[in-house]
Coordinates of C-alpha atoms and ligand atoms in Angstrom, one line a residue:
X54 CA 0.0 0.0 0.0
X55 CA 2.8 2.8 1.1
X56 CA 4.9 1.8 -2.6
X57 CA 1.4 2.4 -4.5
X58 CA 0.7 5.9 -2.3
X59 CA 4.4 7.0 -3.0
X60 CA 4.4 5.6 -6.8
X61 CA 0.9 7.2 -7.3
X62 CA 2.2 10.3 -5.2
X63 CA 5.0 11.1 -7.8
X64 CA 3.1 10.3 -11.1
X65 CA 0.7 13.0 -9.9
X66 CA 3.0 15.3 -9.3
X67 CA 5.1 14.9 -12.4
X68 CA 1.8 14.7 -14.2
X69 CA 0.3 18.1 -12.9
X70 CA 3.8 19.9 -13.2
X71 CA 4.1 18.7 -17.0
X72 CA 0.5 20.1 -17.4
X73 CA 0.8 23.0 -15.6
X74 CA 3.8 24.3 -17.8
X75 CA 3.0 22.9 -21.2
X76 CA 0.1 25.5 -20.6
X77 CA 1.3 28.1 -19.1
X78 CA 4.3 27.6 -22.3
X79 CA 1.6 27.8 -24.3
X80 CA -0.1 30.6 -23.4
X81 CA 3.0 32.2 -23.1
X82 CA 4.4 31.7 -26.9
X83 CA 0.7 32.9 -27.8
X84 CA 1.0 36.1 -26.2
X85 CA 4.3 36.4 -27.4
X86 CA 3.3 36.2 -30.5
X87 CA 0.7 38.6 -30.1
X88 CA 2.7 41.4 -28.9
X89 CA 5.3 40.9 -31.7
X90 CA 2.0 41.3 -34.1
X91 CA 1.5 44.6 -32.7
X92 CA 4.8 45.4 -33.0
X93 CA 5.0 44.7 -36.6
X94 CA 1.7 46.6 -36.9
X95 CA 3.2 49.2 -35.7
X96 CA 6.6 49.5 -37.3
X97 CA 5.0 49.0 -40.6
X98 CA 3.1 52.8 -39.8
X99 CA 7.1 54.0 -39.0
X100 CA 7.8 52.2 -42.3
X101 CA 5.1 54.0 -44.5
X102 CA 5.3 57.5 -42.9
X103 CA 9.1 57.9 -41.6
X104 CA 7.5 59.6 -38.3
X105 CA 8.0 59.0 -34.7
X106 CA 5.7 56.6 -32.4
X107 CA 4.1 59.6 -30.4
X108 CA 2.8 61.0 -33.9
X109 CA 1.1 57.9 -34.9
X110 CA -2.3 57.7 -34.3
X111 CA -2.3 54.2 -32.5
X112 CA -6.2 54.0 -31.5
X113 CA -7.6 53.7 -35.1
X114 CA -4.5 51.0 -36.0
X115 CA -4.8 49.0 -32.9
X116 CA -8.3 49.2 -32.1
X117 CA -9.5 46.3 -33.9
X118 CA -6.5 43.9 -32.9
X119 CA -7.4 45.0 -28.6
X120 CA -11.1 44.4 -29.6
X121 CA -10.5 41.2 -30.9
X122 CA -7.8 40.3 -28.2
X123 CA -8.6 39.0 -24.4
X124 CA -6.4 41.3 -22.7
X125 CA -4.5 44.4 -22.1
X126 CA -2.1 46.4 -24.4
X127 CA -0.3 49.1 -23.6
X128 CA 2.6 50.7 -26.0
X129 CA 5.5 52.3 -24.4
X130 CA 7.5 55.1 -25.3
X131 CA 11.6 55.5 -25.0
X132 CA 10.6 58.0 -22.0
X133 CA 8.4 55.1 -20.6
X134 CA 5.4 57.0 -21.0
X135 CA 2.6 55.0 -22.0
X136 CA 1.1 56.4 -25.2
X137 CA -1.5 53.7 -25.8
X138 CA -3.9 51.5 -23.7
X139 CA -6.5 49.7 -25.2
X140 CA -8.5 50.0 -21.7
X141 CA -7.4 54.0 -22.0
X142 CA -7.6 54.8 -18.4
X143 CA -3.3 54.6 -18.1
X144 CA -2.2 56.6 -21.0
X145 CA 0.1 59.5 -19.8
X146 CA 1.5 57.5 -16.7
X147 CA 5.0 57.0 -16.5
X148 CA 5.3 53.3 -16.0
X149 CA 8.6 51.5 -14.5
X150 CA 6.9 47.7 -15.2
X151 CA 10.0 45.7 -15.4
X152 CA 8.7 43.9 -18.9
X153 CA 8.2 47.5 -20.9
X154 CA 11.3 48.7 -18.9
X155 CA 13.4 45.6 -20.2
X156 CA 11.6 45.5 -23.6
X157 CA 13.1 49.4 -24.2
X158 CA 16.9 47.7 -23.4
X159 CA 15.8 45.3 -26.5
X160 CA 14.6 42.0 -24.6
X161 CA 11.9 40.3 -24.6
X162 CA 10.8 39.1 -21.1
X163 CA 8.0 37.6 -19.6
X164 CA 6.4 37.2 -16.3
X165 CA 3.9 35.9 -14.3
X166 CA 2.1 37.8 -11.4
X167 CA -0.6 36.8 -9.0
X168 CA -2.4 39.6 -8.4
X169 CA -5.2 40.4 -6.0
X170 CA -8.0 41.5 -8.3
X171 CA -7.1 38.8 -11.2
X172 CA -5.4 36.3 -9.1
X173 CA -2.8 35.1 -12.1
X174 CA -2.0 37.8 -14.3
X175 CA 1.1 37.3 -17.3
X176 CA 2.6 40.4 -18.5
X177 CA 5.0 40.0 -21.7
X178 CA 7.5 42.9 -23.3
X179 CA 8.5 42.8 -26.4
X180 CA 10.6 45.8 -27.9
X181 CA 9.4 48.5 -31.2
X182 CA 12.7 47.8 -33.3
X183 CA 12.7 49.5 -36.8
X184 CA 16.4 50.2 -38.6
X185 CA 17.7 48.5 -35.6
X186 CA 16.6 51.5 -33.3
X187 CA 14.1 50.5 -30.6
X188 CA 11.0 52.6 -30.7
X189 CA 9.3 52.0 -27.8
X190 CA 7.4 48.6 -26.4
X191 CA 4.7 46.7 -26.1
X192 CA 3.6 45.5 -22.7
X193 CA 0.4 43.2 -22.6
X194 CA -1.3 41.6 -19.1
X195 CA -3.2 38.5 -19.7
X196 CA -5.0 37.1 -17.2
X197 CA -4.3 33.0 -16.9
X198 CA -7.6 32.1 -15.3
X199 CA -8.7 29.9 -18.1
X200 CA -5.3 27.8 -17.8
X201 CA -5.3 27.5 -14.3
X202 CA -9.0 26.6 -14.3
X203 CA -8.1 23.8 -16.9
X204 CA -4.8 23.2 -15.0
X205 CA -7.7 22.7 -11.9
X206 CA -9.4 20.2 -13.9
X207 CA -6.4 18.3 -14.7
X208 CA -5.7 18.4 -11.0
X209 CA -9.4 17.4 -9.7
X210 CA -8.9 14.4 -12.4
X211 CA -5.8 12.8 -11.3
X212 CA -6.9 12.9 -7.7
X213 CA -10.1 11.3 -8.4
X214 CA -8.2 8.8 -10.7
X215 CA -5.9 8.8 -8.1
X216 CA -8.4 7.9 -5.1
X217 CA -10.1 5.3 -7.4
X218 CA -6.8 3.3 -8.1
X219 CA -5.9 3.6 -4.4
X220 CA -9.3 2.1 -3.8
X221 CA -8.7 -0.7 -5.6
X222 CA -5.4 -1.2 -4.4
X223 CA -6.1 -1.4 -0.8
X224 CA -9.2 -3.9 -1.9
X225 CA -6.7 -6.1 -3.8
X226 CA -4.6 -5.7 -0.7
X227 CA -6.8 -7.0 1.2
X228 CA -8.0 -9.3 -0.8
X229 CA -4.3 -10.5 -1.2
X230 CA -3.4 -10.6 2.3
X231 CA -6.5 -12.5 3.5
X232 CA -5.9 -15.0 1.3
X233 CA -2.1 -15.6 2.5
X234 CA -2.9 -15.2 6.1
X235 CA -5.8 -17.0 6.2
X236 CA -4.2 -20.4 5.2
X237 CA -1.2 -19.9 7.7
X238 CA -3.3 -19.2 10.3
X239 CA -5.2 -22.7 9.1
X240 CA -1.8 -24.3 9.3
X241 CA -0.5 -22.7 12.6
X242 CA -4.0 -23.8 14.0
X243 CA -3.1 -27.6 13.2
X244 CA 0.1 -27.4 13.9
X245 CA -0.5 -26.3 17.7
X246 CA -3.4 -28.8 17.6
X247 CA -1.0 -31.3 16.5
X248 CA 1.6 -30.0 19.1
X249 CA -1.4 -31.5 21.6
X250 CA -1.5 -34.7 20.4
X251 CA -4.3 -34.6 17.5
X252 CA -2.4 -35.5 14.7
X253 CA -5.5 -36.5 13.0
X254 CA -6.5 -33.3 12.0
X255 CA -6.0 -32.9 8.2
X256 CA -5.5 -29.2 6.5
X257 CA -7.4 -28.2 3.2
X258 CA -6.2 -25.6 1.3
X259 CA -7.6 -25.3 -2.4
X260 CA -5.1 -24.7 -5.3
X261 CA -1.6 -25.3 -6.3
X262 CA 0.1 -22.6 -5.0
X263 CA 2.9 -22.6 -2.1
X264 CA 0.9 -22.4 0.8
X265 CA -1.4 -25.6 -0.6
X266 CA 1.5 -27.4 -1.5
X267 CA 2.8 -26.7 2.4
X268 CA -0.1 -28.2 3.6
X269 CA -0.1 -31.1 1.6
X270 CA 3.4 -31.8 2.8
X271 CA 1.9 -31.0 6.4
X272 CA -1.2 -33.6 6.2
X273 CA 1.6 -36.0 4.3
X274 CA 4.3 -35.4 7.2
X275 CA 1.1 -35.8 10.2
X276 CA -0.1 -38.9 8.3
X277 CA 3.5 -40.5 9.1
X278 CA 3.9 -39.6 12.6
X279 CA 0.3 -41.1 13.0
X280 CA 1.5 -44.0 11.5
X281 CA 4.8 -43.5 13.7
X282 CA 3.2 -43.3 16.6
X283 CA 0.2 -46.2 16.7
X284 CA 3.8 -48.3 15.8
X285 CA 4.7 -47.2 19.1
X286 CA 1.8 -47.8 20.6
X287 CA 1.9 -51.4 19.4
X288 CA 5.2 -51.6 20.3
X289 CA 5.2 -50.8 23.5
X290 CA 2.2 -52.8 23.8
X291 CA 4.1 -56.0 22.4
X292 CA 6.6 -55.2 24.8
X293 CA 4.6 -55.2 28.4
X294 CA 3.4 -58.3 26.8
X295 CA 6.4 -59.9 25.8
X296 CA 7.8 -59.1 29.5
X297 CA 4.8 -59.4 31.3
X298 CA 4.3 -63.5 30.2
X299 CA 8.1 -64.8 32.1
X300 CA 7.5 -62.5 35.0
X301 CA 3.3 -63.7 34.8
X302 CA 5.0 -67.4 35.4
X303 CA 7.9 -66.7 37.5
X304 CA 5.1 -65.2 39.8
X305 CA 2.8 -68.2 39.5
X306 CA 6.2 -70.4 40.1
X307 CA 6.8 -68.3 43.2
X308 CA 3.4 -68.4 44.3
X309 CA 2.8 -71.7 44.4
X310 CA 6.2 -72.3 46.4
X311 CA 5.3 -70.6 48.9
X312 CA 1.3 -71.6 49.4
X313 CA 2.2 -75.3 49.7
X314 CA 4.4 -75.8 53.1
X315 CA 7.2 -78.2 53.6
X316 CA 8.2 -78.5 50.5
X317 CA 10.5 -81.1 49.2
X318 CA 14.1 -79.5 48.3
X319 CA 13.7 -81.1 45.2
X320 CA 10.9 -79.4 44.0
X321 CA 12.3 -76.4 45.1
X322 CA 15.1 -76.7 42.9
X323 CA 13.1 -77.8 39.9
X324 CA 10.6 -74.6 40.5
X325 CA 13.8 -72.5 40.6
X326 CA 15.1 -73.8 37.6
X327 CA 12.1 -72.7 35.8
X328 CA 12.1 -69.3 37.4
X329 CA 16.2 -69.1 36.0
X330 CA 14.9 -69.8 32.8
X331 CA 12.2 -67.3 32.8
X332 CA 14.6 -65.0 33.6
X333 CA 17.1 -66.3 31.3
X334 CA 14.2 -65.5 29.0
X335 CA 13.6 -62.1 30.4
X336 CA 17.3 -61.2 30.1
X337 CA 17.2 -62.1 26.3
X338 CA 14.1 -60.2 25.2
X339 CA 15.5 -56.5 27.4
X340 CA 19.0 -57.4 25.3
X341 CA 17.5 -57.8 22.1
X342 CA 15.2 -54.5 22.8
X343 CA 18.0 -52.7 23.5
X344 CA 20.2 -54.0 20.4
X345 CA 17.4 -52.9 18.5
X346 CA 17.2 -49.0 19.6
X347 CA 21.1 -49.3 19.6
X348 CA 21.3 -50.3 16.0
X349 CA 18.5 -47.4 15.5
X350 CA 20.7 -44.7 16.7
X351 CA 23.9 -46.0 15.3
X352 CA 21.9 -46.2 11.8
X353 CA 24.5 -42.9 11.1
X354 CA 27.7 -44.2 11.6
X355 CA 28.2 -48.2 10.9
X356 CA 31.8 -49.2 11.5
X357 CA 32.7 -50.2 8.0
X358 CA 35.8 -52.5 7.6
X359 CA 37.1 -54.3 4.0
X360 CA 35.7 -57.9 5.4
X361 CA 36.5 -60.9 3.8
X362 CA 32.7 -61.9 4.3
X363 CA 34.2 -65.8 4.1
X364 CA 35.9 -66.0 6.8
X365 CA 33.0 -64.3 8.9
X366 CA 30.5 -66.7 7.8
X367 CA 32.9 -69.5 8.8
X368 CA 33.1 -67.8 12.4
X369 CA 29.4 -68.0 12.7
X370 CA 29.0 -71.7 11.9
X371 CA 31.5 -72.7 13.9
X372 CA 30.0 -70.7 17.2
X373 CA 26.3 -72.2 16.1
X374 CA 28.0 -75.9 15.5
X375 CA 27.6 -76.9 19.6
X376 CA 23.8 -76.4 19.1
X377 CA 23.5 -78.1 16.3
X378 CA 25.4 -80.9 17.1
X379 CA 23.1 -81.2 20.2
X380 CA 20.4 -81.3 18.1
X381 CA 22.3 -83.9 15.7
X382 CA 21.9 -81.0 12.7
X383 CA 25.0 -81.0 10.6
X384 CA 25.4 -77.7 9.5
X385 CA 27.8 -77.2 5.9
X386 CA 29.7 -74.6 4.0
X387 CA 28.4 -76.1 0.4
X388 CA 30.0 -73.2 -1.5
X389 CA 31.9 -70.5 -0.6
X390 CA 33.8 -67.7 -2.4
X391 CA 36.3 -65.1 -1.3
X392 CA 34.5 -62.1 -1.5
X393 CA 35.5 -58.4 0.3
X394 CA 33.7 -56.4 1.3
X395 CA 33.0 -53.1 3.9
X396 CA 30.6 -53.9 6.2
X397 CA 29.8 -53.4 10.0
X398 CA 31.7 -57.2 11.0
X399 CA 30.1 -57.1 14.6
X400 CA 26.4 -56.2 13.0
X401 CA 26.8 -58.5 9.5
X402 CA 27.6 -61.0 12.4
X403 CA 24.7 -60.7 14.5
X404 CA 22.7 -60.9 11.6
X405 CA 23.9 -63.8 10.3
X406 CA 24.0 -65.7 13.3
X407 CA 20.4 -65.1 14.2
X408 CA 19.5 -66.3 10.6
X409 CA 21.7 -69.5 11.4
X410 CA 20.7 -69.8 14.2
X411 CA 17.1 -70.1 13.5
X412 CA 17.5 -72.4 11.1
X413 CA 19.0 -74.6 13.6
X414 CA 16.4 -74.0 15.5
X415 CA 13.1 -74.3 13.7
X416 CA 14.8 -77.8 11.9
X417 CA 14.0 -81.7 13.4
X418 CA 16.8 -83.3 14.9
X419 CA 18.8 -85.0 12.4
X420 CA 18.1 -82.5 9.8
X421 CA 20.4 -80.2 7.4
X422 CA 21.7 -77.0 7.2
X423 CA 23.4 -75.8 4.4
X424 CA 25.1 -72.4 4.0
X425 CA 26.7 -70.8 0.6
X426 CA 28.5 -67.6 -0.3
X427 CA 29.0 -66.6 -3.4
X428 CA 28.7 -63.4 -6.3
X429 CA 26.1 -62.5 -8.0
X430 CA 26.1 -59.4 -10.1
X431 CA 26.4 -56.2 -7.9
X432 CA 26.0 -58.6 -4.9
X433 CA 27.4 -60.9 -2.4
X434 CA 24.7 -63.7 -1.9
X435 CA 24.5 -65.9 2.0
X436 CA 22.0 -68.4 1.1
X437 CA 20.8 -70.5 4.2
X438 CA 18.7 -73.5 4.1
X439 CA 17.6 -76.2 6.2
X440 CA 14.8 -79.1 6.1
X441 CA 12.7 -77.8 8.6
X442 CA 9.8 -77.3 9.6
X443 CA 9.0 -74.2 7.1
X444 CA 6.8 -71.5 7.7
X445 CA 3.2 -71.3 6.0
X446 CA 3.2 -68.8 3.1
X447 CA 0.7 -66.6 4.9
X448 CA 3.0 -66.4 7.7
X449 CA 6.2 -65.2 5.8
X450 CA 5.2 -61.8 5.5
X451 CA 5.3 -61.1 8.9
X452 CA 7.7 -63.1 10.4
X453 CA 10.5 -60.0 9.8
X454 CA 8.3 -57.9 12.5
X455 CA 8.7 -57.5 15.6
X456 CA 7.3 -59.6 18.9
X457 CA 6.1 -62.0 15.8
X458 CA 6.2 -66.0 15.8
X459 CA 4.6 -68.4 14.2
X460 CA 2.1 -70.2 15.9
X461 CA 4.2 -73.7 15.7
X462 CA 7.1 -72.1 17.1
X463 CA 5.4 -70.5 19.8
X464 CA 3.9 -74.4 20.9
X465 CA 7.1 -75.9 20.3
X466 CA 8.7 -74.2 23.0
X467 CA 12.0 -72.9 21.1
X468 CA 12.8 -69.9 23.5
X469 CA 13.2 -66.6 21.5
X470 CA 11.3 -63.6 21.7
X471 CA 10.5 -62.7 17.9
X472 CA 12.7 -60.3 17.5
X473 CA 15.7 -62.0 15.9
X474 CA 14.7 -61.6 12.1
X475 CA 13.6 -57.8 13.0
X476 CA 16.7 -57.1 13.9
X477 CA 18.6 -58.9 11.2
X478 CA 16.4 -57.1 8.6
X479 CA 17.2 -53.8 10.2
X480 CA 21.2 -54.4 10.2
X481 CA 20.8 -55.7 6.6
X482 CA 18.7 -52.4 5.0
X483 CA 21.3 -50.4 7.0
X484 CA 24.0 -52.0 4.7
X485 CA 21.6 -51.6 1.5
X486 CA 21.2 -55.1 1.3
X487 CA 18.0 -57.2 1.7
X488 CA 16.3 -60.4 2.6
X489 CA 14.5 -62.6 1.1
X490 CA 12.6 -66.1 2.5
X491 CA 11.3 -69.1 0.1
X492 CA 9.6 -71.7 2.7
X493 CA 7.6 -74.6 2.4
X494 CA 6.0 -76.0 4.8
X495 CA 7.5 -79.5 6.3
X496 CA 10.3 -79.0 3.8
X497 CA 12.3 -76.5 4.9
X498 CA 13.4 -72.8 4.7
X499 CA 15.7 -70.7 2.6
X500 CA 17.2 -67.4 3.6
X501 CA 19.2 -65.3 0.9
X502 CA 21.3 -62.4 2.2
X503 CA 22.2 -59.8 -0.3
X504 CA 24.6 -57.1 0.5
X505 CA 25.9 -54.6 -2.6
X506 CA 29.5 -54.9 -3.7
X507 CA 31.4 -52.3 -3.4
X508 CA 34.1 -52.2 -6.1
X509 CA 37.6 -51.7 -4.3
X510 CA 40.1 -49.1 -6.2
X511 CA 42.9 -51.0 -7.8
X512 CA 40.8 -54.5 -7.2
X513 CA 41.0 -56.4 -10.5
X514 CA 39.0 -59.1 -9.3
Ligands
ATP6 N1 14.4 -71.2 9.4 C1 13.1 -71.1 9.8 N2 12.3 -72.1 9.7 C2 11.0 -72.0 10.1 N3 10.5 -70.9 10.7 C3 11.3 -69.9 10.9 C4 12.7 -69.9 10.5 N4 13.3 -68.7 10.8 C5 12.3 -68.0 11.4 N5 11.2 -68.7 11.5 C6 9.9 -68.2 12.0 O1 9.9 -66.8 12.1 C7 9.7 -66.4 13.4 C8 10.5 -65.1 13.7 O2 11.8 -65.4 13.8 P1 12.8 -64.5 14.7 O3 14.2 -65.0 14.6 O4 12.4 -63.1 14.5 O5 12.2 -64.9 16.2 P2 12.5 -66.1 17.1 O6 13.6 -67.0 16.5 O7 11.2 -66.7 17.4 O8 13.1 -65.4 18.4 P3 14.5 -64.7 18.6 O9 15.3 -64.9 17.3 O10 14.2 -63.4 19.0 O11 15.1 -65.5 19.7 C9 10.1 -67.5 14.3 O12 9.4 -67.5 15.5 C10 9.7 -68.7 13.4 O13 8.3 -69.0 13.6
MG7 MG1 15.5 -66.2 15.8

């Protein structure tokens, strides 16, 4: 608003000063030209008759150019004395009028006066030159009301024009504003509301313009952390589960110790067992929890070391080969290339040994495990499968998330708290690898664990 008052402001003004003199010029040259008329008038008498300007009879020669002309003429001679005035009451005055006065040195001036009676009043000089001698002068007053009443006009126009375009302005100001602040306020509204918890609340703003695109991004970015948070809900709902069912039966174990009296040592012992098992099983789950929000915070900085990804997947079947040989599984290395690689060892091995692991696990005794390493393309393949007992196919897509078991595992009675492929899945994605399961049921499982090659400089390989 205060550019378009100071913009407007100036074109006014250079407007009505452009006016005002291309008028007053105008009016000026005019009356210029007039005077130099009667002067010629004039000097053509001096022409004909070889006289002087008092002899000449100036009424009958000028009479009919001061009827016909809107103003005053008077005709000054070398003494200063006017001999002529068309509205006859100054003739015989000496006049010191500083036009006539100037007009007798030879130059033509002009001025404007504001006068009481005739407010703006413009008197020109022009001097009587015949044979290069001046003559006399020719002074003529013209009043300039009709110019400044047009000048007026002019002015009266442009600040109409000018209060109509202001007008408008400060409507489309408005107008402009509104529709700017409005929205935000919109926005900061469901952001505070947000702030508090309701991060349902979606915001509508029509169009494609910044602001709408904001609050798409807004509803898009409160539609995750909804998402965000009911996974934290369930979380920490699978949790207090999770660690509510060995403490539910440690309690019950406990309980039932001490109802019953003189108990046999014996049983004592066996009820303790159980209750070191529980908490065996307790320890496990708070381990794995806290692996998992350690691997989320070191997401940033993985320890990366040139592996030889071999010899790591031989360290993790010899460390599972005591369980398996309880379990009379024979575990094998059926291929495996040298391949190197950076990757986080102490993770990569974690991951791999709960993958193993499992497989020992969820296989008969007397069953097979077979594990391979080897190139393909951009990536280093660990393929691990066993003749177990599989998992359904409407099982497998869940079996990478959290707290989650499949139903046969869960009566079977192998400890583990479903988190073990959550957190292998997580260490894999942090290396840009992935996992993928084929399973059938009764048959056995396969596990394939990709991780991107990363060409080494000066490897020829
Ligand atoms: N090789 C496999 N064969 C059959 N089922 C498997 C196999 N690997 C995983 N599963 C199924 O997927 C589920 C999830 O595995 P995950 O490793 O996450 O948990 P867990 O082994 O039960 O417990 P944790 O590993 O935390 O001790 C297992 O409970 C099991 O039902
Ligand atoms: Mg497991």
């Amino acid at each position: 608003m205060l550019i378009s008052i100071i913009t407007l402001l100036i074109i006014n003004v250079f407007v009505y000063q452009t006016v005002k003199s291309s008028l007053l010029k105008n009016e000026e040259n005019n009356i210029l030209n007039q005077a130099n008329i009667i002067s010629d008038i004039i000097v053509n008498v001096l022409d004909d008759k070889n006289i002087t300007l008092n002899s000449i009879d100036l009424n009958s020669k000028l009479e009919r150019t001061s009827q016909r002309f809107d103003g005053r003429i008077l005709i000054i001679n070398p003494e200063k004395e006017v001999i002529y005035d068309s509205f006859h009451n100054l003739k015989g005055i000496i006049t010191n009028q500083s036009e006539a006065v100037n007009a007798l040195k030879g130059e033509v001036t002009s001025n404007e006066y504001i006068l009481e009676q005739d407010k703006n009043t413009l008197y020109t000089g022009v001097p009587i030159v015949y044979n290069n001698e001046i003559y006399g002068s020719v002074l003529i007053s013209t009043s300039l009301l009709d110019q400044y009443t047009e000048i007026n006009s002019v002015k009266y126009s442009i600040i109409l024009i000018s209060i109509m375009v202001l007008i408008l302005i400060a409507l489309m100001t408005i107008q402009t504003a509104n529709s700017i602040s409005e929205p935000i306020k919109k926005l900061t509204e469901a952001m505070q509301n947000a702030a508090y918890g309701k991060l349902n609340e979606k915001v509508f703003i029509p169009g494609n313009d910044e602001i709408s695109q904001l609050a798409k991004s807004y509803n898009f970015m409160n539609t995750k952390l909804s998402e965000i948070e009911k996974q934290r809900r369930e979380f920490v709902s699978n949790v207090s589960h999770e660690l509510k069912t060995p403490l539910s039966s440690m309690k019950l174990l406990s309980e039932s110790l001490l109802i019953q009296p003189n108990v046999d040592v014996d049983i004592y012992k066996d009820f303790l067992k159980d209750i070191d098992s529980e908490i065996d099983r307790l320890n496990k789950i708070i381990e794995s929890l806290l692996s998992m929000v350690d691997i989320d915070e070191e997401k940033l900085n993985l320890d990366y070391k040139l592996t030889y990804v071999n010899y790591l997947v031989e360290k993790v079947i010899n460390s599972i080969t005591p369980i398996a040989d309880k379990k009379n599984i024979n575990i094998t290395l059926k291929q495996i290339d040298k391949i190197q690689i950076y990757i986080d060892q102490e993770k990569i091995y974690r991951a791999l040994t709960n993958i193993i692991h499992n497989a020992v696990k969820y296989t008969e005794s007397e069953g097979k495990v077979e594990v391979s390493l080897f190139k393909k393309g951009q990536h280093a393949i660990i393929k691990i499968s066993d003749n177990g007992i599989g998992i359904k196919e409407e099982n497998i897509p869940y079996i990478f998330e959290r707290f989650y078991r499949v139903d046969e595992a869960r009566s079977r009675k192998t400890g583990g708290s479903g988190l073990g492929l959550a957190i292998s899945q997580q260490i894999i994605s942090l290396h840009q690898g992935s996992i993928e399961v084929e399973s059938k049921v009764k048959e056995g499982t396969t596990f394939y664990i990709k991780l991107p090659i990363q060409y080494i400089l000066g490897d020829k390989d």
